[in-house]
Structures are given as structure tokens and as C-alpha cells.
CSV table of C-alpha atoms and ligand atoms in Angstrom, one decimal:
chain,number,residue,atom,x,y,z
D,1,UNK,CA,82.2,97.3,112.5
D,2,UNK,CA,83.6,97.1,115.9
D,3,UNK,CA,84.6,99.7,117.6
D,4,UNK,CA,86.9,99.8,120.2
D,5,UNK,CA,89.5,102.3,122.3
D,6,UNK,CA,92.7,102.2,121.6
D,7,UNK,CA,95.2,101.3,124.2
D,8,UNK,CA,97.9,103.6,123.2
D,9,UNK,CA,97.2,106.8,121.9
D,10,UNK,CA,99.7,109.5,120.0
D,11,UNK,CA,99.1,111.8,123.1
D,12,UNK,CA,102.2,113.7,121.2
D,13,UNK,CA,100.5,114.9,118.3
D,14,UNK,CA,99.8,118.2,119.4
D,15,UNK,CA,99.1,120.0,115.9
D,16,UNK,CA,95.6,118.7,114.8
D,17,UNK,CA,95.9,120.5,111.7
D,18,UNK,CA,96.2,118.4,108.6
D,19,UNK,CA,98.1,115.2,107.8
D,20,UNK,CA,98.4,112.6,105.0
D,21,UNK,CA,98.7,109.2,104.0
D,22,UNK,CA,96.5,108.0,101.2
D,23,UNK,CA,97.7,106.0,98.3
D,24,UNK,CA,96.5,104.4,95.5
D,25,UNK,CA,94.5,101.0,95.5
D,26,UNK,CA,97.2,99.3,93.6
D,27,UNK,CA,100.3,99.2,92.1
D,28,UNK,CA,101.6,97.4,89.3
D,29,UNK,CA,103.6,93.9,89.5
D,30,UNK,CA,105.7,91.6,88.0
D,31,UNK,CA,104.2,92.0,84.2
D,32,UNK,CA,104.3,96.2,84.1
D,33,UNK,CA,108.2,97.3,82.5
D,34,UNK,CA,108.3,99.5,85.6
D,35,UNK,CA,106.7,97.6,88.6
D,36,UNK,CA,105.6,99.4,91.8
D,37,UNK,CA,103.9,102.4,90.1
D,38,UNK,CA,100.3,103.2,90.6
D,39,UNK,CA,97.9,101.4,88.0
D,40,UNK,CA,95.8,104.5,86.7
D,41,UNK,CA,93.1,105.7,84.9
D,42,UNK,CA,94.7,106.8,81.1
D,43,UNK,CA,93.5,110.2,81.4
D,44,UNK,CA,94.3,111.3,77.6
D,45,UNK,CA,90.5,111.2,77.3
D,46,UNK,CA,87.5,112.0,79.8
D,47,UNK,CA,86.3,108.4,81.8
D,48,UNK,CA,82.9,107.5,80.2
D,49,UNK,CA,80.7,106.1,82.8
D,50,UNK,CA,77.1,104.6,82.1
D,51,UNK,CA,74.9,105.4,85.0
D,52,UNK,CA,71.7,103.1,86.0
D,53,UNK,CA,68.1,103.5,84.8
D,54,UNK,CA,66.1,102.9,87.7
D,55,UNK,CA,66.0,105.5,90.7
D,56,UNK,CA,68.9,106.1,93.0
D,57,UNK,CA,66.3,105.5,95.9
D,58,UNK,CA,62.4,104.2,96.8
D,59,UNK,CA,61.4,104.1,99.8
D,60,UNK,CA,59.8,100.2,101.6
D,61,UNK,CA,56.4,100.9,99.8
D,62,UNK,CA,57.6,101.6,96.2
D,63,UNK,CA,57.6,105.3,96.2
D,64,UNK,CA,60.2,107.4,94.4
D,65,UNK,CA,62.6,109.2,96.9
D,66,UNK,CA,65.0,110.0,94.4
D,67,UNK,CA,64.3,109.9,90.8
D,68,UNK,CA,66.7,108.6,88.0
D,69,UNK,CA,67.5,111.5,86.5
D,70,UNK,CA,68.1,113.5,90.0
D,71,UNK,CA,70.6,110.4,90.3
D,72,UNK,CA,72.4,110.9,87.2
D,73,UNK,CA,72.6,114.5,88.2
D,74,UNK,CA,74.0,113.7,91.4
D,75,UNK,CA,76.6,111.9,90.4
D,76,UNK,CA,77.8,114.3,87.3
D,77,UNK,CA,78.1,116.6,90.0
D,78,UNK,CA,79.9,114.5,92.6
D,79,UNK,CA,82.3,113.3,90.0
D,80,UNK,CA,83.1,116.8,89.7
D,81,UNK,CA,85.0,116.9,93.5
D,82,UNK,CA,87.8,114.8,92.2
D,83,UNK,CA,87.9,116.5,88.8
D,84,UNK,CA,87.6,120.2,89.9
D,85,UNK,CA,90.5,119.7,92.1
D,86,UNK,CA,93.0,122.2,90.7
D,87,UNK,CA,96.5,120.5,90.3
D,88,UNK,CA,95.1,117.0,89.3
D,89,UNK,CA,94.3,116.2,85.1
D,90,UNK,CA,91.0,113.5,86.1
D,91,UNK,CA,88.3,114.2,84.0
D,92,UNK,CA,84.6,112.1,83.5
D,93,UNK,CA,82.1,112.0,80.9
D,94,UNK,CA,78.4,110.5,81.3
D,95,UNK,CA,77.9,108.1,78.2
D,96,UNK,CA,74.3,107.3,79.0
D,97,UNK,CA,72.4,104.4,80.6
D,98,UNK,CA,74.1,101.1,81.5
D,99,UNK,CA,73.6,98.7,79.0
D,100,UNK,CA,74.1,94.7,79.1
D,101,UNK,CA,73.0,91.6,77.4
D,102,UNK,CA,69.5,90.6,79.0
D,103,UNK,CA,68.6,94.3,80.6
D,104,UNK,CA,65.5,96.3,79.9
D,105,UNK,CA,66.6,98.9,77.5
D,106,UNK,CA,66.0,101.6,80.0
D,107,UNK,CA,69.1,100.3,81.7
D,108,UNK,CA,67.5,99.6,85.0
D,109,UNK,CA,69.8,97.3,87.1
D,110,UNK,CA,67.4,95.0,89.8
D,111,UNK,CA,68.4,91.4,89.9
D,112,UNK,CA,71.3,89.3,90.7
D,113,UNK,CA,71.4,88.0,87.5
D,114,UNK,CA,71.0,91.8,86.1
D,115,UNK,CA,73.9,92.6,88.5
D,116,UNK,CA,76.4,89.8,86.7
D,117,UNK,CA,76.0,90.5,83.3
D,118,UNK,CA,76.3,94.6,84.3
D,119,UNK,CA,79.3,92.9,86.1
D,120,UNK,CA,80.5,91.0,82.8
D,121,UNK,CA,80.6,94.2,80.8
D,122,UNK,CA,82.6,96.0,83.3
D,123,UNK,CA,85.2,92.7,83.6
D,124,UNK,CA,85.4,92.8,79.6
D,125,UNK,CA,86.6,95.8,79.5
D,126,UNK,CA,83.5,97.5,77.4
D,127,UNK,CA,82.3,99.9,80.0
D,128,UNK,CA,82.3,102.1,83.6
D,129,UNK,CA,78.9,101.4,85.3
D,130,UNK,CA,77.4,103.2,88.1
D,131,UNK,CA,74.6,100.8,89.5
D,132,UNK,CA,71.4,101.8,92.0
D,133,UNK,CA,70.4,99.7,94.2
D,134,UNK,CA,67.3,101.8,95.6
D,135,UNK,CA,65.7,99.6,98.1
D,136,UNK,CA,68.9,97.8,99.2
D,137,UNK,CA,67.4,94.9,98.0
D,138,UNK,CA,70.4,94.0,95.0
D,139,UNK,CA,73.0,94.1,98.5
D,140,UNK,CA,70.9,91.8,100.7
D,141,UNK,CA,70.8,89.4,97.5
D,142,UNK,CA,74.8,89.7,97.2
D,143,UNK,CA,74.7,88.9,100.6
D,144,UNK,CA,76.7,91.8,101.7
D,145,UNK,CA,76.0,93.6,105.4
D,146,UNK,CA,73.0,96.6,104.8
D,147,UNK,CA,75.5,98.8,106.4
D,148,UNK,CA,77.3,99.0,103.2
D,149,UNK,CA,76.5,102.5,101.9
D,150,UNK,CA,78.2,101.6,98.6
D,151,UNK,CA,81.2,99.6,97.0
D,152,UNK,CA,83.5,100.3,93.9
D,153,UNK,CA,86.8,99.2,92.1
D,154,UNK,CA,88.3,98.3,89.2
D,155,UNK,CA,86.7,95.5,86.9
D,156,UNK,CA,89.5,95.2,84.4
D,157,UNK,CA,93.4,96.3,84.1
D,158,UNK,CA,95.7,96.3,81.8
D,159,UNK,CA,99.0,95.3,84.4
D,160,UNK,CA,101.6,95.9,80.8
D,161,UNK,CA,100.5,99.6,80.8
D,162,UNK,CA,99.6,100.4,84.3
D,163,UNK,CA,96.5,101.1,83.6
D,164,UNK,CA,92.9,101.0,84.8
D,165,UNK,CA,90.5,99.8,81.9
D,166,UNK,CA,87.4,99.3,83.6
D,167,UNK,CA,85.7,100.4,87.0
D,168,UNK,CA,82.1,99.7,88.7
D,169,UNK,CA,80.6,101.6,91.7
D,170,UNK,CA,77.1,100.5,93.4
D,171,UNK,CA,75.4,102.7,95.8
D,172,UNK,CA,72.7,101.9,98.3
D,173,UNK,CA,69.8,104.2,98.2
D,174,UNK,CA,68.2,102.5,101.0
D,175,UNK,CA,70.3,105.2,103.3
D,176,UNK,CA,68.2,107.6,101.1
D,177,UNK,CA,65.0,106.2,101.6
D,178,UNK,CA,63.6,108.0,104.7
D,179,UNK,CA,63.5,105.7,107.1
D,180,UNK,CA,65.8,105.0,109.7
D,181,UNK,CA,64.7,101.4,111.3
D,182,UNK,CA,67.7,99.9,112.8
D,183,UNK,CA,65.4,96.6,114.0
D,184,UNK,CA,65.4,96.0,110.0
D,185,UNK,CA,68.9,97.0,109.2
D,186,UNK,CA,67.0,100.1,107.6
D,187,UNK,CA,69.7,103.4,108.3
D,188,UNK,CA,69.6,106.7,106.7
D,189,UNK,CA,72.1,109.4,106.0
D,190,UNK,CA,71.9,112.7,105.7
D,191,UNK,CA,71.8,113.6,101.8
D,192,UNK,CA,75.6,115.4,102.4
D,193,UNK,CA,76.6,112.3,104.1
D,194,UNK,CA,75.6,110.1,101.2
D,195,UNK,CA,76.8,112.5,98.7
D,196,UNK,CA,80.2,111.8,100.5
D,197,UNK,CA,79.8,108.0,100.1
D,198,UNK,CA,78.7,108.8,96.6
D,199,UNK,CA,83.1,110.5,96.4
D,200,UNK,CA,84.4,108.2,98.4
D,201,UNK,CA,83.0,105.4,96.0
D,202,UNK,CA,83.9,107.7,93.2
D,203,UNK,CA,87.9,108.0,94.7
D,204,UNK,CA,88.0,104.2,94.6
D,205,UNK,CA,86.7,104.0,91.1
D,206,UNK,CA,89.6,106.7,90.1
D,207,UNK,CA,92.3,104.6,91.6
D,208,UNK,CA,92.2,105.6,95.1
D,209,UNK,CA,92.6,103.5,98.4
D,210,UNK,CA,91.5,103.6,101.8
D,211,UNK,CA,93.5,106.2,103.9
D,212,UNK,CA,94.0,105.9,108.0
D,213,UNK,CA,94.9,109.3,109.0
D,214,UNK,CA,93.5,110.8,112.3
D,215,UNK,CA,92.4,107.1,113.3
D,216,UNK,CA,92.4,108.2,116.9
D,217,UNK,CA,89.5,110.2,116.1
D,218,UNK,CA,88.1,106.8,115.0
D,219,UNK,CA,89.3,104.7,118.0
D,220,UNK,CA,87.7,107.2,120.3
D,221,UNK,CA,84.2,106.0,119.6
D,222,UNK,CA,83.3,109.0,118.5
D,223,UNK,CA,80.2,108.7,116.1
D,224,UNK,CA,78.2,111.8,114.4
D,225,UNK,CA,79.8,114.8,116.3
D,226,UNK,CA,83.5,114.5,115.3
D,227,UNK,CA,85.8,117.7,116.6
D,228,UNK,CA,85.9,120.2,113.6
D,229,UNK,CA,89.6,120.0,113.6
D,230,UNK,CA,90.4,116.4,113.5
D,231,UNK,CA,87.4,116.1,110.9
D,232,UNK,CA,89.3,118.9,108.8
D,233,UNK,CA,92.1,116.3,108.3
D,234,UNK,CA,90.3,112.9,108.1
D,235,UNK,CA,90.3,111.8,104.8
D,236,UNK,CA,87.1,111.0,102.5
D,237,UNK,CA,88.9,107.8,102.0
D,238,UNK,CA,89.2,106.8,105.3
D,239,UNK,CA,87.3,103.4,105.2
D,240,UNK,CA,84.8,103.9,107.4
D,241,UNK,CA,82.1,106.9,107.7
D,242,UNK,CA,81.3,107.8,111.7
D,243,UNK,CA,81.7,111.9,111.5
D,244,UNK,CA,78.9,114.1,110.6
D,245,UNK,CA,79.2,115.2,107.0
D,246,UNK,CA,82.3,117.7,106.2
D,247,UNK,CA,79.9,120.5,104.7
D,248,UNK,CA,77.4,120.4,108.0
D,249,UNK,CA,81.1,121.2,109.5
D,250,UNK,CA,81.8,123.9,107.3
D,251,UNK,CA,84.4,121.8,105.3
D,252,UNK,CA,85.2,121.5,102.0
D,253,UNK,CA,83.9,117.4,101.0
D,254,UNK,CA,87.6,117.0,99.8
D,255,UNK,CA,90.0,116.6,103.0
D,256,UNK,CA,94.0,117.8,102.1
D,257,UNK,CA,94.7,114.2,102.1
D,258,UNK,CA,92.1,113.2,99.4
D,259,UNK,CA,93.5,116.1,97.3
D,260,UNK,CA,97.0,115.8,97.6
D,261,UNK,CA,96.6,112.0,96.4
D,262,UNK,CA,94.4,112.1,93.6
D,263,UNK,CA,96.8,115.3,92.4
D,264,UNK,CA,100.0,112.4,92.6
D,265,UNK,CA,98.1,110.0,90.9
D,266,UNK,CA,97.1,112.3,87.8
D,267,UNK,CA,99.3,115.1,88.4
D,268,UNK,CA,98.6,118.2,86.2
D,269,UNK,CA,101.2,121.1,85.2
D,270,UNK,CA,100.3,123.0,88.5
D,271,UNK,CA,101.3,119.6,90.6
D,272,UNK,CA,104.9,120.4,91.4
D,273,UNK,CA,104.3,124.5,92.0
D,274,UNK,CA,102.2,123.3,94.9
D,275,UNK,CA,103.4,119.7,96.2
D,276,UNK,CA,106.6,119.0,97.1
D,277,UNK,CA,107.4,114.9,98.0
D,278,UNK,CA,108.8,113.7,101.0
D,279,UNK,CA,110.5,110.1,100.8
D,280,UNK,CA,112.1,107.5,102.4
D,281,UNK,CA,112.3,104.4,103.7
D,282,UNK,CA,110.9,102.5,107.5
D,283,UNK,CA,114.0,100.0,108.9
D,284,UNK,CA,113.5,97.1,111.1
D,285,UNK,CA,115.4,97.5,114.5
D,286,UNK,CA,118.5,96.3,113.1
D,287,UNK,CA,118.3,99.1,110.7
D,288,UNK,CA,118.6,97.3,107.4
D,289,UNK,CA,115.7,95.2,106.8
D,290,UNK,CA,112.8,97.3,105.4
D,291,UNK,CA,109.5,96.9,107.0
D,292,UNK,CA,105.9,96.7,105.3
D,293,UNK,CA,102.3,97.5,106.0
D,294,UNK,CA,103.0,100.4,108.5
D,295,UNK,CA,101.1,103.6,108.1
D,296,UNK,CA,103.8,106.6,107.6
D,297,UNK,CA,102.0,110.5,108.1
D,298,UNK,CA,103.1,113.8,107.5
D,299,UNK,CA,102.0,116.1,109.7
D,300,UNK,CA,101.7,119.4,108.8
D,301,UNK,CA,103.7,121.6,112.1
D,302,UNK,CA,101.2,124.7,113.2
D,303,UNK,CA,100.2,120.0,111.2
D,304,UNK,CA,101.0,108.9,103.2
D,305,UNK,CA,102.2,106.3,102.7
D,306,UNK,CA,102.3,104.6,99.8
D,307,UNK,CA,102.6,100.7,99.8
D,308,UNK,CA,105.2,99.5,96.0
D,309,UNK,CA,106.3,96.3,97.7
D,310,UNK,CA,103.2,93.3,96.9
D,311,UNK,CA,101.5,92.0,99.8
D,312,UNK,CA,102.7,88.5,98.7
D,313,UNK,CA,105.4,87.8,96.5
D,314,UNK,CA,104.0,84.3,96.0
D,315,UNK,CA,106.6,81.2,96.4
D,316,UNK,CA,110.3,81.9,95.8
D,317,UNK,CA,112.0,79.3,96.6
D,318,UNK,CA,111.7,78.1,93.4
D,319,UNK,CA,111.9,81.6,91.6
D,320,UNK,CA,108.7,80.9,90.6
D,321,UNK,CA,106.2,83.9,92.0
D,322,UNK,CA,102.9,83.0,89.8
D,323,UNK,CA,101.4,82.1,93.1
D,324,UNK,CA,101.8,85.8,94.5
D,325,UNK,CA,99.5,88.4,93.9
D,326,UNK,CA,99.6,90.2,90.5
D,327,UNK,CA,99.8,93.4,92.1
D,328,UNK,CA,103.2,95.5,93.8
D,329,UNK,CA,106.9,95.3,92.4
D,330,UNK,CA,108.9,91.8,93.5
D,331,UNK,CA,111.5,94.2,94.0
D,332,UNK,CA,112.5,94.1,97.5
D,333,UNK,CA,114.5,97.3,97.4
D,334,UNK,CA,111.1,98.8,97.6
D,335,UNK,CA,109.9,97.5,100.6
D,336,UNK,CA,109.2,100.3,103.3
D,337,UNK,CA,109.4,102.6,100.7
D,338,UNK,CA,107.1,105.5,100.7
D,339,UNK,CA,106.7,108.6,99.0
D,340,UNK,CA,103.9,111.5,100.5
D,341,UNK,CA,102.4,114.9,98.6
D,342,UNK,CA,102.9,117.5,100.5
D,343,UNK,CA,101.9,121.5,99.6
D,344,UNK,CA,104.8,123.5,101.0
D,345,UNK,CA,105.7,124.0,104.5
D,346,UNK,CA,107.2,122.8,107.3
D,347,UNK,CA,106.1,118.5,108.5
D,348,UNK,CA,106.9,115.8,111.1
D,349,UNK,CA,107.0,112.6,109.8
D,350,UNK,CA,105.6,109.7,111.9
D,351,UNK,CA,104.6,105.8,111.3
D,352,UNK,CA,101.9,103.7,113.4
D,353,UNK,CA,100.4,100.7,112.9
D,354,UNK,CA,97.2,99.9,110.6
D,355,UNK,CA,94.1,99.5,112.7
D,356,UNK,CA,93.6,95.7,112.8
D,357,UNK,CA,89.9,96.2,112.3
D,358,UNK,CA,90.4,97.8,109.0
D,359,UNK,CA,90.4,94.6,107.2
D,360,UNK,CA,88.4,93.1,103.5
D,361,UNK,CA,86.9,95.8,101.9
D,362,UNK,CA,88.3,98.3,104.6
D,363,UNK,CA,91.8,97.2,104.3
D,364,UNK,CA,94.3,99.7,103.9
D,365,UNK,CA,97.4,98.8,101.2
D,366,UNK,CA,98.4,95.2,100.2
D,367,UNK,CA,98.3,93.5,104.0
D,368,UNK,CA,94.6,92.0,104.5
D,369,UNK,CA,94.6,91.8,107.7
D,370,UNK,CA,97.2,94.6,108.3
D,371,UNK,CA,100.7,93.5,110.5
D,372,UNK,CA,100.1,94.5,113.9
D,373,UNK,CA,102.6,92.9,115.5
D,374,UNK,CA,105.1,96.1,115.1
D,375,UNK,CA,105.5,98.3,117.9
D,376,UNK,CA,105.3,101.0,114.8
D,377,UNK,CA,104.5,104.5,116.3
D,378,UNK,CA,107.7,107.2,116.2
D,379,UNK,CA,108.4,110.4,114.4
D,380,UNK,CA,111.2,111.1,112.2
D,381,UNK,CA,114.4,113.0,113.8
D,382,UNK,CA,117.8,113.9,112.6
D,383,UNK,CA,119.9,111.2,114.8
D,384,UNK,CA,117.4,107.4,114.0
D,385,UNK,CA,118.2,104.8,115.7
D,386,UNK,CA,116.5,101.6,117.6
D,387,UNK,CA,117.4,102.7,120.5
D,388,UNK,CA,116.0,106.8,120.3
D,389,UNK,CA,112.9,108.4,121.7
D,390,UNK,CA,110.3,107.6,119.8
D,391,UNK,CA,108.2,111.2,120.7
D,392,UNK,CA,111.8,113.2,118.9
D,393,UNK,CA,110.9,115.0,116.1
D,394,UNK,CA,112.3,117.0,113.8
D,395,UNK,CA,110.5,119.3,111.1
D,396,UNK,CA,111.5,119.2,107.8
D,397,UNK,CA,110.7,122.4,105.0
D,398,UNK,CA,109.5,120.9,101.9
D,399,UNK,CA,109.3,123.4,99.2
D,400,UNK,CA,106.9,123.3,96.3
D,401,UNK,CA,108.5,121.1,93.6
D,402,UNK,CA,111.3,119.8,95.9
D,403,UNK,CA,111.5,115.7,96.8
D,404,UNK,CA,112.7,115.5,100.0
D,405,UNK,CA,114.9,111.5,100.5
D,406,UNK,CA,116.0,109.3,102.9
D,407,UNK,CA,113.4,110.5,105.8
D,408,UNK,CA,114.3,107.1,107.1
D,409,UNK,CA,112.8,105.8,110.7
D,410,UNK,CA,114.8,102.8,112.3
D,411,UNK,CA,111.6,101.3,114.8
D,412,UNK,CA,112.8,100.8,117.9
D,413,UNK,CA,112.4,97.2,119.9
D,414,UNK,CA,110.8,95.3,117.0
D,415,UNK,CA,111.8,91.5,116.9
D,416,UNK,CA,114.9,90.1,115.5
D,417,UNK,CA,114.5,89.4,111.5
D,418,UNK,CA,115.8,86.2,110.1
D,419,UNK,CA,115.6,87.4,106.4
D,420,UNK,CA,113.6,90.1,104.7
D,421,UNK,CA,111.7,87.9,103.3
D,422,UNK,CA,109.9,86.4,106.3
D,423,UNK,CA,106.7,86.7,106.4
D,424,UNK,CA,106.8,86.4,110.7
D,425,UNK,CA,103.9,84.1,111.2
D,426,UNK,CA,102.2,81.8,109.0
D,427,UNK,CA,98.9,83.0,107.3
D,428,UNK,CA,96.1,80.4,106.8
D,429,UNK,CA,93.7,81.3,104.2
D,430,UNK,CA,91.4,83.9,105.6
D,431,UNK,CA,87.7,82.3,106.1
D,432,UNK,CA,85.5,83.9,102.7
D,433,UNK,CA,81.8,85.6,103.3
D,434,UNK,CA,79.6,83.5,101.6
D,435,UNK,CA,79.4,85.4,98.3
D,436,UNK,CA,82.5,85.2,97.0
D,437,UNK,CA,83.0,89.5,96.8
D,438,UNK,CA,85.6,90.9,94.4
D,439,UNK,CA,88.7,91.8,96.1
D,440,UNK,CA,88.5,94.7,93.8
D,441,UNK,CA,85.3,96.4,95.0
D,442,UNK,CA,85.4,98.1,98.2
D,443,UNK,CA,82.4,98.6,100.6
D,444,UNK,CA,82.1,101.5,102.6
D,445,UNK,CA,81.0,100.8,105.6
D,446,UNK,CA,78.8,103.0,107.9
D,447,UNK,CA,80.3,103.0,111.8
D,448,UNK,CA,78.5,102.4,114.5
D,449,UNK,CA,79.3,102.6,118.2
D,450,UNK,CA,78.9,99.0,119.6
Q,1,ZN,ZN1,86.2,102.6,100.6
């Protein structure tokens, strides 16, 4: 991951405090009734998950650093983050060892060819696996970077319903393994810090995408002694890890953010006594045409964005869309659309661009790689126009079961639109790693300063 500092900094945000911008990993498309809603997890019943058979980690000469059954434990209990959160209805059950056609009947998941037919059951629809790699050896033969701590996502959907029938996650226990030997790719985390990877994977597997809040924290280079502050607000879904873990800091492993999101996504009874929604829409300079694949923040004064529009609509010149991507509403009333959670109290609401690094498996929303070409960073005021001060903001009071519309922001300066539809430059098909990876699954990458 390169690293790199950012030009233009949001020297205005004075109030570190906490923010949010998360979102979930998909929405629904063209087949749902009601396109543009989150595909989720039917939470009627617990999620069984199988768990692998082997141990979560062994270090280069065979030995056991953590045992099967201390793996298991570890993630029953890290499961428990998102479902312990007190105004969301997510619940998990453990339904035993993975099983598949051709594995040992301990469920032990070693080989490529292991790896696809755990794969196959998860695509089919028949179960929720949670695969060990302990030596990192399963992610070099995927041919995936051996800074990947982990990856997850859904396996299968059902895009009538909105719903999520199947999810995998895979963890590397080589950062578990002892030994931290950068000449052989070897790097180790602190067991907090890979517990975190453990939730972050586990946020992805319950519908959850990447989240850019604080990213100046990120752009600063800043790697393994992040300020308490900004790390109080950064997001476990943030795509990349570079802090030091949240409960060396003190901090709950849950960041506002991470909360507030999984609590829209499976709101309980208690959601709309404590969140209250702020929406609206982002404009284009001429103040009409709706603009996509910008970051929009709340920021809670003494401190997301959601993306409904698809990332391609396909071809439709013809009306015919089956080109497009399966996922996000064709309806293009709902581009620039965005709804946040908020808990009560009194925000600024601000857009900015996407980090053009975050791209692949550390993309953020529908736009792989993200639009940069948008001059998007202003606050929300009373009086938007194109032609405003971008720093003027206003504070708006949400109160706790209150949605909060038309917190429109006009950009200012961005380039004339011929039609809403444009797509501003032409996209070639990005170049594809050599193994072709699931768009689904999600790596999380560990940062490092370059
Ligand atoms: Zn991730």
C-alpha cells in the first residue's frame, strides 16, 4: 500500500471528535422490487457459521501458536462486538466444523483445491465458513500480497429479497505466528490488533463496507502511534490497519462509525431512540446534476455516506442494462443520495473526495477506482451555492428518531456536465491480479510507511 501526504488537508476540521460515513457493501439492483436498499443478512434467525479445523496459527517450524479450539473461541467472541452492540438485532451461531466434498472430516482447510470446494459450498448457498490459513501458506498459493491479514464477503445473494445468503471470511495466522521477518514477507500483529482484523473481516461478512473517515490521519503517514483522538473516530472499517490497536488506546474495538452502521443495517427497537438520520443530496456546480462516489461526513460539533446509485448502470442506449453491474438502483433520482446515522446532537456535514489509493479490495462504495477528478471538499451551510465558501458551515440538531432532508451541498467549480449520465472519462477494463479474486471478498490490508 502506498502511502503518501496529502496535498490538501481539511485544516478546518477543528473538532476531532467523532464522525461517520460507513455504508453497506452493497445495495440491491435492477431485480430487488425496491432497488437501492442494503442487501442484508435475514436476521429472523441467528447466522450459522462453520469455523475451520486446523489451527488459527503455527509458526515456520510446524508448531502450534494457536490451537483450533482457541480459534473457534476467538472468533465466538469477536463475533460478539457486532452483536452486543445495543441498538442493532445481528445475532451468530457456531454450527461446527466446515465441511465440504473432498475435506478431512476434521474440517481442516490446507490446499487450493480444499480452499475451492469450501468456496463451492459457500457460492451454493449451503453454508458461512470461517477458514485458517495458519502459516499463510493457503494466501501465497491464491496468490494474494502476505500483507493481507484476512479477506471476507458475501458468496451468494438472493438480489429478489435483498438479502445475503451466504458469506466466507479467511484469516491469516501468519501475523500470529511470532515472527516478525519483513525480508520474508513474515509480519506480526499484536493479538488486539488481529482480533480487530478478526471484526473488521467479521463487519464485511455482516454486510458492511469499507469506511474513509479521519483519512487524514491516514495520509499523514502516520503508522502504529495514531493520536488517541483521531483513532477514537476512525472506523474498524476503514480499509486499511496502520494505528495501534483501539484497546492498547483505551478504546472500545467498535469506533461510533462501526456502530452507528451496523445499527442502520439491522436496526433493533432501540434504533430510532438513539439515531436520528441526516439526508440529502450532493449537486454538481450547476446545481441539478447529482454527483456520485464522493465521501459525505457528519461531524459531530464539540464532532456516511451511503452509495444507492450502481457504479455502472451498464449500456442504455439501447435500454438494455444487463451489461451493468447487478448491484445499486438504475434509478437516477438516487444518485448523490445519502443518508447517515447519527445519535443525537448537534453535526456539520461535509463531502471530500475518496482516497485514490483505496482501490480493489480497499475500495470504498461502487466506484473502483474512486472519481477523483471532483474538487469535492465543503461543508454544508444554510445559503449552497457554486459559488460559496467552501469552509461555511452550519450545525444542524438532529434529535433521536428525527430524519433530517435536503442537507444538500452544490460543489463549487466542478466541470460543466453534458448529461447526468456521463460517465466523464472513458474507463478501460482495469488490469486483473493474476488470480482472478472475487470482487466480493475484501482483503484487509496491513499499512506500511513506504
Ligand atoms: Zn475490509
Amino acid at each position: 500500500m502506498k502511502r503518501r501526504v496529502a496535498a490538501l488537508l481539511l485544516s478546518s476540521i477543528l473538532f476531532v471528535g467523532f464522525a461517520d460515513a460507513g455504508g453497506p457493501r452493497r445495495v440491491t439492483g435492477p431485480a430487488s422490487k425496491n432497488p437501492g436498499q442494503p442487501l442484508i443478512w435475514d436476521v429472523s434467525t441467528p447466522i450459522r457459521f462453520t469455523v475451520d479445523g486446523g489451527p488459527l496459527s503455527v509458526d515456520p517450524s510446524g508448531h502450534v501458536v494457536i490451537s483450533n479450539s482457541q480459534g473457534v473461541a476467538r472468533v465466538q467472541s469477536l463475533f460478539q462486538n457486532w452483536q452486543s452492540v445495543s441498538t442493532a438485532s445481528i445475532t451468530y451461531s457456531y454450527a461446527g466444523p466446515i465441511t465440504a466434498p473432498g475435506l478431512p472430516p476434521d474440517g481442516d482447510v490446507k490446499t487450493i483445491q480444499d480452499f475451492n470446494a469450501v468456496l463451492g459450498t459457500c457460492n451454493s448457498g449451503s453454508q458461512n465458513p470461517v477458514i485458517f490459513d495458519a502459516d499463510g501458506s493457503l494466501l501465497r498459493a491464491l496468490g494474494l500480497n502476505p500483507l493481507v491479514i484476512g479477506f471476507a464477503g458475501t458468496c451468494k445473494l438472493d438480489p429478489q429479497a435483498g438479502h445475503i445468503v451466504s458469506a466466507l471470511v479467511f484469516l491469516n495466522g501468519e501475523f500470529q505466528d511470532g515472527i516478525n521477518d519483513p525480508s520474508t514477507s513474515n509480519y506480526e500483529l499484536t493479538p488486539d490488533q488481529f482480533d480487530e482484523a478478526i471484526t473488521h473481516e467479521l463487519g464485511h461478512f455482516s454486510g458492511l463496507d469499507h469506511s474513509q473517515i479521519n483519512l487524514d490521519l491516514f495520509q499523514s503517514g502516520m503508522v502504529g502511534n495514531c493520536n488517541v483522538d483521531k483513532l477514537a473516530g476512525l472506523p474498524l472499517m476503514f480499509p486499511v490497519a496502520f494505528c495501534q490497536s483501539r484497546k492498547s488506546a483505551g478504546l472500545p474495538i467498535l469506533a461510533p462509525d462501526d456502530i452507528a452502521w451496523i445499527s442502520k443495517l439491522y436496526p433493533n427497537s432501540g434504533f430510532s431512540s438513539n439515531y436520528g438520520i441526516i439526508s440529502g443530496f450532493i449537486f454538481f456546480s450547476d446545481g441539478i446534476t447529482h454527483v456520485q462516489g464522493v465521501n459525505v461526513i457528519a461531524r459531530r460539533v464539540d464532532d456516511p455516506s451511503t452509495f444507492t446509485f450502481t457504479g455502472n448502470p451498464g449500456q442504455p442506449i439501447t435500454g438494455n442494462n444487463t451489461a451493468g453491474s447487478p448491484y445499486g438502483s438504475r434509478n437516477p433520482a438516487l444518485i448523490g443520495y445519502y443518508e447517515i446515522p447519527v445519535t443525537p446532537g448537534n453535526y456539520t456535514v461535509q463531502v471530500e473526495n475518496l482516497d485514490a489509493a483505496f482501490t480493489h479490495g480497499s475500495s470504498v462504495g461502487p466506484l473502483d477506482p474512486p472519481a477523483i477528478t471532483y474538487g469535492a471538499y465543503e461543508f454544508w451551510h444554510q445559503y449552497e451555492s457554486a459559488f460559496d465558501d467552501p469552509s461555511k458551515k452550519d450545525p444542524l440538531r438532529v434529535q433521536a428518531g428525527q430524519k433530517l432532508s435536503n442537507i444538500n451541498i452544490i460543489l463549487n467549480q466542478t466541470p460543466p456536465r453534458f448529461d447526468q449520465f456521463e460517465d466523464g472519462e472513458v474507463q478501460l477494463e482495469q488490469p486483473k491480479p493474476p488470480f482472478v479474486f472475487p470482487a466480493s471478498l475484501e482483503p484487509w490490508i496491513l499499512g506500511k510507511a513506504s
